[in-house]
């Protein structure tokens, strides 16, 4: 199935799930992206009818309970809807092990087409009778992928319990230093991947951000050479390594934008270019970087530089995902 047709079918399902009333074919044509627009010609009408008939047949063939009927006696033509009770899956329960596996899969799953997801949300809102101003940007939450070059060799070494060597450069260091580690595992934390393990040279547990690893890590020694601590919580180790003192962040916001951000900010007055300067206080800088990135071009970080770079990094990742899609 072509990608455009698949996206159109998903949008059609979302639209018909978002209303209890029967939706006419003409209404579907106007709210679901991908159908031949109504330009008043017979050719366009015939193209839409053929496409819509194929889509209805496809949905029914794959088991989607597409209903045909009329909402009231005054309707002049049939409409369509999907009964949510017949479409939705029953309640799903997972064991602790199954839930952990799903959580890991979500961390490794690469981002889907953000534009398509946003468009689907608009379709659902329109079908429910909610008018949406498309001139306003939709806030998006950056999602993590496993695109770090060092991810695979580090993951393999942690899985096989083999010693790992790599070059690592911290922001305050001019050159990379060699590290020898017993890797305990990898964990995603605030939009980045971290390796947690026992540093053999420093004889202590250490946390390494994968984006700071240079070159290709090399595993050595036999598998099963060590065992991580029995009570190890990777996320807690990474969280404990983060600095928890309050930090000040200064941003610029376009007038009339970033309303949610302004509720927790102190105004510093207008900037020379007319933007509003805002001061934010946070003890979770990476979570704030996620939030700032969601505002896109409406918000610009002035200081500190590390938060500015974190926001740029998140936006660059989103742009790369969009290009691959």
Short mmCIF file of N, CA and C in Angstrom, two decimals, residues 32 34 55 140 201 309 314:
data_model
loop_
_atom_site.label_atom_id
_atom_site.label_comp_id
_atom_site.label_asym_id
_atom_site.label_seq_id
_atom_site.Cartn_x
_atom_site.Cartn_y
_atom_site.Cartn_z
N UNK A 32 -10.89 15.28 5.27
CA UNK A 32 -9.83 14.28 5.28
C UNK A 32 -8.82 14.59 4.17
N UNK A 34 -6.05 14.21 1.33
CA UNK A 34 -5.70 13.15 0.41
C UNK A 34 -6.73 12.87 -0.65
N UNK A 55 -11.43 3.00 -0.62
CA UNK A 55 -11.06 3.13 0.78
C UNK A 55 -12.06 2.43 1.70
N UNK A 140 5.21 20.30 19.83
CA UNK A 140 5.61 18.93 19.63
C UNK A 140 6.63 18.57 20.69
N UNK A 201 39.66 2.37 35.61
CA UNK A 201 40.80 3.18 36.03
C UNK A 201 40.51 3.98 37.29
N UNK A 309 22.52 25.09 23.35
CA UNK A 309 22.99 23.98 22.52
C UNK A 309 22.08 22.78 22.63
N UNK A 314 18.09 19.23 19.96
CA UNK A 314 16.78 18.59 19.85
C UNK A 314 16.09 18.95 18.54
#
